Amino acid sequence: MDRRRFLLTSLAGALAAPLTAEGQQAGKVYQIGILSGASPVSSMLGPDPISRSVRALLQRLRELGSVYGQNLHTEPRSAEGKPARLAALATELVRIPVDVIVASGPPTVQAAQQATRTIPIVFAGMPDPVGSGLVSSLGRPGGNLTGLSSAGGPEIVGKRLELLREAVPGISRVAFIGTQQNWESPTGIHTQAAARALSVTLLHTEVTRPEQLPEAFAAIARQRPNALLVQPSAVNVVHQQLITAFAAKQRLPAMYGFSEFVEAGGLMAYGQSAAELWRRAAGYVDKILKGAKPAELPVEQPTRFELVINLKTAKTLGLTIPPSLLLRADQVIE
């Protein structure tokens, strides 16, 4: 074959596989791995999943031109509140292999990172991506990870404690429900400092595995705190109904990290919306599928936090939420 014929043949091949807007190859179906520590796999399936977070991800991807069942398919995996399963699940996604992995929360993102150094990973919420060693810097992550920081710094949990104290001025003993990692992290240390500044005794109740919940509830009942501060860990998210029901039974006001807890009957939450984090994560997935490198996509920091209050729960607990706090709430459930 002479040089001219070779060039014409190569050009024809390139035209036979055109690129869609900004770089996606026409005809290719991209595989998106979704690694969750909490949501049941059944809630993440299909083009319109039950999971609000995954639904927000797919809706935004559809707006950007990646449509489930056409040029995109998902491979959801979930530890369903059992962190020990995460490593094996992440390895499954790598073996498929998927084109991108989307994950949220420290143990889930870390499991994905340990499973692959080549497949792009987008984290939809990570408290301290630099401090945890996931990225080199927020502006230039390096490696194969990027995404959205969720915490706004360790002070966010201290702020939750302050808001809880404002809603229930008389509290002096608060049970902190979270993992040992939560307690020892910069976020946990800042929370302990905030508690001391407010003259509040913080009682750590460890819940790392689902089977620890009954023991944790029994310990809290014995300790008789005035309120609960519940970390948005994978186990707590999966078992939010159990935790909010326990708080109601014990008549304990509680502060949570995600609004989903308040929708399940919890008193109040302060933090970012999980669904909004996943929606914004879709922007990263879209750029990566169009050729961008995770190492060069800056990590986004939170710009807005939501305060959500459940007045129905407040009434059940016999609480009157100060009007000044209600005025600052982004959402009031009545």
mmCIF file with all atom_site columns, C-alpha atoms in Angstrom, residues 18-136:
data_model
loop_
_atom_site.group_PDB
_atom_site.id
_atom_site.type_symbol
_atom_site.label_atom_id
_atom_site.label_alt_id
_atom_site.label_comp_id
_atom_site.label_asym_id
_atom_site.label_entity_id
_atom_site.label_seq_id
_atom_site.pdbx_PDB_ins_code
_atom_site.Cartn_x
_atom_site.Cartn_y
_atom_site.Cartn_z
_atom_site.occupancy
_atom_site.B_iso_or_equiv
_atom_site.pdbx_formal_charge
_atom_site.auth_seq_id
_atom_site.auth_comp_id
_atom_site.auth_asym_id
_atom_site.auth_atom_id
_atom_site.pdbx_PDB_model_num
ATOM 1   C CA . PRO A 1 18  ? -16.593 10.289 14.922 1.00 0.00 ? 18  PRO A CA 1
ATOM 2   C CA . LEU A 1 19  ? -16.363 12.097 18.205 1.00 0.00 ? 19  LEU A CA 1
ATOM 3   C CA . THR A 1 20  ? -19.366 13.587 19.906 1.00 0.00 ? 20  THR A CA 1
ATOM 4   C CA . ALA A 1 21  ? -19.294 17.033 21.477 1.00 0.00 ? 21  ALA A CA 1
ATOM 5   C CA . GLU A 1 22  ? -15.918 17.787 23.050 1.00 0.00 ? 22  GLU A CA 1
ATOM 6   C CA . GLY A 1 23  ? -14.343 14.391 22.674 1.00 0.00 ? 23  GLY A CA 1
ATOM 7   C CA . GLN A 1 24  ? -16.580 11.425 23.418 1.00 0.00 ? 24  GLN A CA 1
ATOM 8   C CA . GLN A 1 25  ? -16.346 8.684  20.811 1.00 0.00 ? 25  GLN A CA 1
ATOM 9   C CA . ALA A 1 26  ? -19.646 7.962  19.063 1.00 0.00 ? 26  ALA A CA 1
ATOM 10  C CA . GLY A 1 27  ? -20.922 4.438  19.589 1.00 0.00 ? 27  GLY A CA 1
ATOM 11  C CA . LYS A 1 28  ? -18.954 3.855  22.778 1.00 0.00 ? 28  LYS A CA 1
ATOM 12  C CA . VAL A 1 29  ? -20.932 2.973  25.899 1.00 0.00 ? 29  VAL A CA 1
ATOM 13  C CA . TYR A 1 30  ? -19.098 4.284  28.951 1.00 0.00 ? 30  TYR A CA 1
ATOM 14  C CA . GLN A 1 31  ? -19.123 2.202  32.136 1.00 0.00 ? 31  GLN A CA 1
ATOM 15  C CA . ILE A 1 32  ? -19.524 4.259  35.326 1.00 0.00 ? 32  ILE A CA 1
ATOM 16  C CA . GLY A 1 33  ? -18.653 2.414  38.524 1.00 0.00 ? 33  GLY A CA 1
ATOM 17  C CA . ILE A 1 34  ? -20.612 3.597  41.551 1.00 0.00 ? 34  ILE A CA 1
ATOM 18  C CA . LEU A 1 35  ? -19.086 2.562  44.871 1.00 0.00 ? 35  LEU A CA 1
ATOM 19  C CA . SER A 1 36  ? -21.251 3.186  47.932 1.00 0.00 ? 36  SER A CA 1
ATOM 20  C CA . GLY A 1 37  ? -20.707 2.406  51.551 1.00 0.00 ? 37  GLY A CA 1
ATOM 21  C CA . ALA A 1 38  ? -24.378 2.735  52.366 1.00 0.00 ? 38  ALA A CA 1
ATOM 22  C CA . SER A 1 39  ? -27.099 2.732  49.694 1.00 0.00 ? 39  SER A CA 1
ATOM 23  C CA . PRO A 1 40  ? -28.484 -0.717 48.802 1.00 0.00 ? 40  PRO A CA 1
ATOM 24  C CA . VAL A 1 41  ? -27.551 -1.799 45.273 1.00 0.00 ? 41  VAL A CA 1
ATOM 25  C CA . SER A 1 42  ? -31.255 -2.139 44.431 1.00 0.00 ? 42  SER A CA 1
ATOM 26  C CA . SER A 1 43  ? -31.694 1.609  45.050 1.00 0.00 ? 43  SER A CA 1
ATOM 27  C CA . MET A 1 44  ? -28.980 2.511  42.521 1.00 0.00 ? 44  MET A CA 1
ATOM 28  C CA . LEU A 1 45  ? -30.154 0.469  39.538 1.00 0.00 ? 45  LEU A CA 1
ATOM 29  C CA . GLY A 1 46  ? -31.600 1.737  36.256 1.00 0.00 ? 46  GLY A CA 1
ATOM 30  C CA . PRO A 1 47  ? -31.985 5.128  34.583 1.00 0.00 ? 47  PRO A CA 1
ATOM 31  C CA . ASP A 1 48  ? -34.195 6.546  37.365 1.00 0.00 ? 48  ASP A CA 1
ATOM 32  C CA . PRO A 1 49  ? -32.854 4.984  40.581 1.00 0.00 ? 49  PRO A CA 1
ATOM 33  C CA . ILE A 1 50  ? -34.436 5.294  44.020 1.00 0.00 ? 50  ILE A CA 1
ATOM 34  C CA . SER A 1 51  ? -31.210 6.722  45.466 1.00 0.00 ? 51  SER A CA 1
ATOM 35  C CA . ARG A 1 52  ? -31.490 10.507 45.325 1.00 0.00 ? 52  ARG A CA 1
ATOM 36  C CA . SER A 1 53  ? -27.728 10.867 44.978 1.00 0.00 ? 53  SER A CA 1
ATOM 37  C CA . VAL A 1 54  ? -27.335 8.471  42.051 1.00 0.00 ? 54  VAL A CA 1
ATOM 38  C CA . ARG A 1 55  ? -30.464 9.883  40.420 1.00 0.00 ? 55  ARG A CA 1
ATOM 39  C CA . ALA A 1 56  ? -28.969 13.393 40.666 1.00 0.00 ? 56  ALA A CA 1
ATOM 40  C CA . LEU A 1 57  ? -25.737 12.116 39.099 1.00 0.00 ? 57  LEU A CA 1
ATOM 41  C CA . LEU A 1 58  ? -27.529 10.503 36.148 1.00 0.00 ? 58  LEU A CA 1
ATOM 42  C CA . GLN A 1 59  ? -29.871 13.454 35.598 1.00 0.00 ? 59  GLN A CA 1
ATOM 43  C CA . ARG A 1 60  ? -26.953 15.858 35.348 1.00 0.00 ? 60  ARG A CA 1
ATOM 44  C CA . LEU A 1 61  ? -25.020 13.502 33.054 1.00 0.00 ? 61  LEU A CA 1
ATOM 45  C CA . ARG A 1 62  ? -28.101 13.314 30.822 1.00 0.00 ? 62  ARG A CA 1
ATOM 46  C CA . GLU A 1 63  ? -28.132 17.121 30.624 1.00 0.00 ? 63  GLU A CA 1
ATOM 47  C CA . LEU A 1 64  ? -24.474 16.972 29.592 1.00 0.00 ? 64  LEU A CA 1
ATOM 48  C CA . GLY A 1 65  ? -25.137 14.427 26.844 1.00 0.00 ? 65  GLY A CA 1
ATOM 49  C CA . SER A 1 66  ? -24.440 11.079 28.515 1.00 0.00 ? 66  SER A CA 1
ATOM 50  C CA . VAL A 1 67  ? -27.693 9.121  28.599 1.00 0.00 ? 67  VAL A CA 1
ATOM 51  C CA . TYR A 1 68  ? -28.192 5.888  30.529 1.00 0.00 ? 68  TYR A CA 1
ATOM 52  C CA . GLY A 1 69  ? -28.902 3.028  28.132 1.00 0.00 ? 69  GLY A CA 1
ATOM 53  C CA . GLN A 1 70  ? -27.529 4.885  25.125 1.00 0.00 ? 70  GLN A CA 1
ATOM 54  C CA . ASN A 1 71  ? -23.908 5.898  25.675 1.00 0.00 ? 71  ASN A CA 1
ATOM 55  C CA . LEU A 1 72  ? -23.658 5.234  29.393 1.00 0.00 ? 72  LEU A CA 1
ATOM 56  C CA . HIS A 1 73  ? -24.154 2.303  31.757 1.00 0.00 ? 73  HIS A CA 1
ATOM 57  C CA . THR A 1 74  ? -23.650 2.066  35.520 1.00 0.00 ? 74  THR A CA 1
ATOM 58  C CA . GLU A 1 75  ? -22.079 -0.658 37.621 1.00 0.00 ? 75  GLU A CA 1
ATOM 59  C CA . PRO A 1 76  ? -23.287 -0.035 41.195 1.00 0.00 ? 76  PRO A CA 1
ATOM 60  C CA . ARG A 1 77  ? -21.636 -1.755 44.155 1.00 0.00 ? 77  ARG A CA 1
ATOM 61  C CA . SER A 1 78  ? -22.438 -1.218 47.828 1.00 0.00 ? 78  SER A CA 1
ATOM 62  C CA . ALA A 1 79  ? -20.997 -2.384 51.144 1.00 0.00 ? 79  ALA A CA 1
ATOM 63  C CA . GLU A 1 80  ? -24.461 -1.650 52.643 1.00 0.00 ? 80  GLU A CA 1
ATOM 64  C CA . GLY A 1 81  ? -22.963 -0.444 55.902 1.00 0.00 ? 81  GLY A CA 1
ATOM 65  C CA . LYS A 1 82  ? -20.222 -3.100 56.121 1.00 0.00 ? 82  LYS A CA 1
ATOM 66  C CA . PRO A 1 83  ? -16.908 -1.292 55.422 1.00 0.00 ? 83  PRO A CA 1
ATOM 67  C CA . ALA A 1 84  ? -14.926 -4.557 55.325 1.00 0.00 ? 84  ALA A CA 1
ATOM 68  C CA . ARG A 1 85  ? -16.583 -5.358 51.973 1.00 0.00 ? 85  ARG A CA 1
ATOM 69  C CA . LEU A 1 86  ? -15.387 -2.190 50.232 1.00 0.00 ? 86  LEU A CA 1
ATOM 70  C CA . ALA A 1 87  ? -11.962 -3.456 49.101 1.00 0.00 ? 87  ALA A CA 1
ATOM 71  C CA . ALA A 1 88  ? -13.437 -6.474 47.287 1.00 0.00 ? 88  ALA A CA 1
ATOM 72  C CA . LEU A 1 89  ? -16.186 -4.360 45.699 1.00 0.00 ? 89  LEU A CA 1
ATOM 73  C CA . ALA A 1 90  ? -13.677 -1.782 44.444 1.00 0.00 ? 90  ALA A CA 1
ATOM 74  C CA . THR A 1 91  ? -11.593 -4.596 42.957 1.00 0.00 ? 91  THR A CA 1
ATOM 75  C CA . GLU A 1 92  ? -14.690 -5.876 41.117 1.00 0.00 ? 92  GLU A CA 1
ATOM 76  C CA . LEU A 1 93  ? -15.123 -2.496 39.431 1.00 0.00 ? 93  LEU A CA 1
ATOM 77  C CA . VAL A 1 94  ? -11.473 -2.420 38.417 1.00 0.00 ? 94  VAL A CA 1
ATOM 78  C CA . ARG A 1 95  ? -11.685 -5.889 36.871 1.00 0.00 ? 95  ARG A CA 1
ATOM 79  C CA . ILE A 1 96  ? -14.712 -5.005 34.687 1.00 0.00 ? 96  ILE A CA 1
ATOM 80  C CA . PRO A 1 97  ? -13.028 -2.472 33.956 1.00 0.00 ? 97  PRO A CA 1
ATOM 81  C CA . VAL A 1 98  ? -15.145 0.671  34.345 1.00 0.00 ? 98  VAL A CA 1
ATOM 82  C CA . ASP A 1 99  ? -14.154 3.996  32.778 1.00 0.00 ? 99  ASP A CA 1
ATOM 83  C CA . VAL A 1 100 ? -14.689 6.086  35.930 1.00 0.00 ? 100 VAL A CA 1
ATOM 84  C CA . ILE A 1 101 ? -15.468 5.309  39.584 1.00 0.00 ? 101 ILE A CA 1
ATOM 85  C CA . VAL A 1 102 ? -17.678 7.651  41.605 1.00 0.00 ? 102 VAL A CA 1
ATOM 86  C CA . ALA A 1 103 ? -17.500 7.269  45.396 1.00 0.00 ? 103 ALA A CA 1
ATOM 87  C CA . SER A 1 104 ? -18.259 9.259  48.538 1.00 0.00 ? 104 SER A CA 1
ATOM 88  C CA . GLY A 1 105 ? -16.824 9.314  52.057 1.00 0.00 ? 105 GLY A CA 1
ATOM 89  C CA . PRO A 1 106 ? -13.366 8.381  53.425 1.00 0.00 ? 106 PRO A CA 1
ATOM 90  C CA . PRO A 1 107 ? -13.498 4.555  53.614 1.00 0.00 ? 107 PRO A CA 1
ATOM 91  C CA . THR A 1 108 ? -15.218 4.236  50.233 1.00 0.00 ? 108 THR A CA 1
ATOM 92  C CA . VAL A 1 109 ? -12.899 6.608  48.378 1.00 0.00 ? 109 VAL A CA 1
ATOM 93  C CA . GLN A 1 110 ? -9.827  5.111  50.042 1.00 0.00 ? 110 GLN A CA 1
ATOM 94  C CA . ALA A 1 111 ? -10.913 1.601  48.999 1.00 0.00 ? 111 ALA A CA 1
ATOM 95  C CA . ALA A 1 112 ? -11.229 2.783  45.395 1.00 0.00 ? 112 ALA A CA 1
ATOM 96  C CA . GLN A 1 113 ? -7.812  4.442  45.524 1.00 0.00 ? 113 GLN A CA 1
ATOM 97  C CA . GLN A 1 114 ? -6.185  1.285  46.884 1.00 0.00 ? 114 GLN A CA 1
ATOM 98  C CA . ALA A 1 115 ? -7.792  -0.776 44.106 1.00 0.00 ? 115 ALA A CA 1
ATOM 99  C CA . THR A 1 116 ? -6.506  1.314  41.181 1.00 0.00 ? 116 THR A CA 1
ATOM 100 C CA . ARG A 1 117 ? -3.974  4.001  40.383 1.00 0.00 ? 117 ARG A CA 1
ATOM 101 C CA . THR A 1 118 ? -5.074  4.325  36.754 1.00 0.00 ? 118 THR A CA 1
ATOM 102 C CA . ILE A 1 119 ? -8.893  4.382  36.514 1.00 0.00 ? 119 ILE A CA 1
ATOM 103 C CA . PRO A 1 120 ? -10.156 7.924  37.257 1.00 0.00 ? 120 PRO A CA 1
ATOM 104 C CA . ILE A 1 121 ? -11.941 8.291  40.600 1.00 0.00 ? 121 ILE A CA 1
ATOM 105 C CA . VAL A 1 122 ? -14.355 11.133 41.345 1.00 0.00 ? 122 VAL A CA 1
ATOM 106 C CA . PHE A 1 123 ? -15.216 11.643 45.009 1.00 0.00 ? 123 PHE A CA 1
ATOM 107 C CA . ALA A 1 124 ? -18.640 13.147 45.664 1.00 0.00 ? 124 ALA A CA 1
ATOM 108 C CA . GLY A 1 125 ? -17.842 14.443 49.122 1.00 0.00 ? 125 GLY A CA 1
ATOM 109 C CA . MET A 1 126 ? -14.607 13.979 51.071 1.00 0.00 ? 126 MET A CA 1
ATOM 110 C CA . PRO A 1 127 ? -13.956 15.773 54.376 1.00 0.00 ? 127 PRO A CA 1
ATOM 111 C CA . ASP A 1 128 ? -10.213 16.404 53.969 1.00 0.00 ? 128 ASP A CA 1
ATOM 112 C CA . PRO A 1 129 ? -8.847  15.146 50.634 1.00 0.00 ? 129 PRO A CA 1
ATOM 113 C CA . VAL A 1 130 ? -5.405  16.714 51.130 1.00 0.00 ? 130 VAL A CA 1
ATOM 114 C CA . GLY A 1 131 ? -4.944  15.744 54.790 1.00 0.00 ? 131 GLY A CA 1
ATOM 115 C CA . SER A 1 132 ? -6.039  12.184 54.060 1.00 0.00 ? 132 SER A CA 1
ATOM 116 C CA . GLY A 1 133 ? -3.402  11.889 51.330 1.00 0.00 ? 133 GLY A CA 1
ATOM 117 C CA . LEU A 1 134 ? -5.853  11.388 48.458 1.00 0.00 ? 134 LEU A CA 1
ATOM 118 C CA . VAL A 1 135 ? -4.663  14.414 46.497 1.00 0.00 ? 135 VAL A CA 1
ATOM 119 C CA . SER A 1 136 ? -1.467  16.475 46.473 1.00 0.00 ? 136 SER A CA 1
#
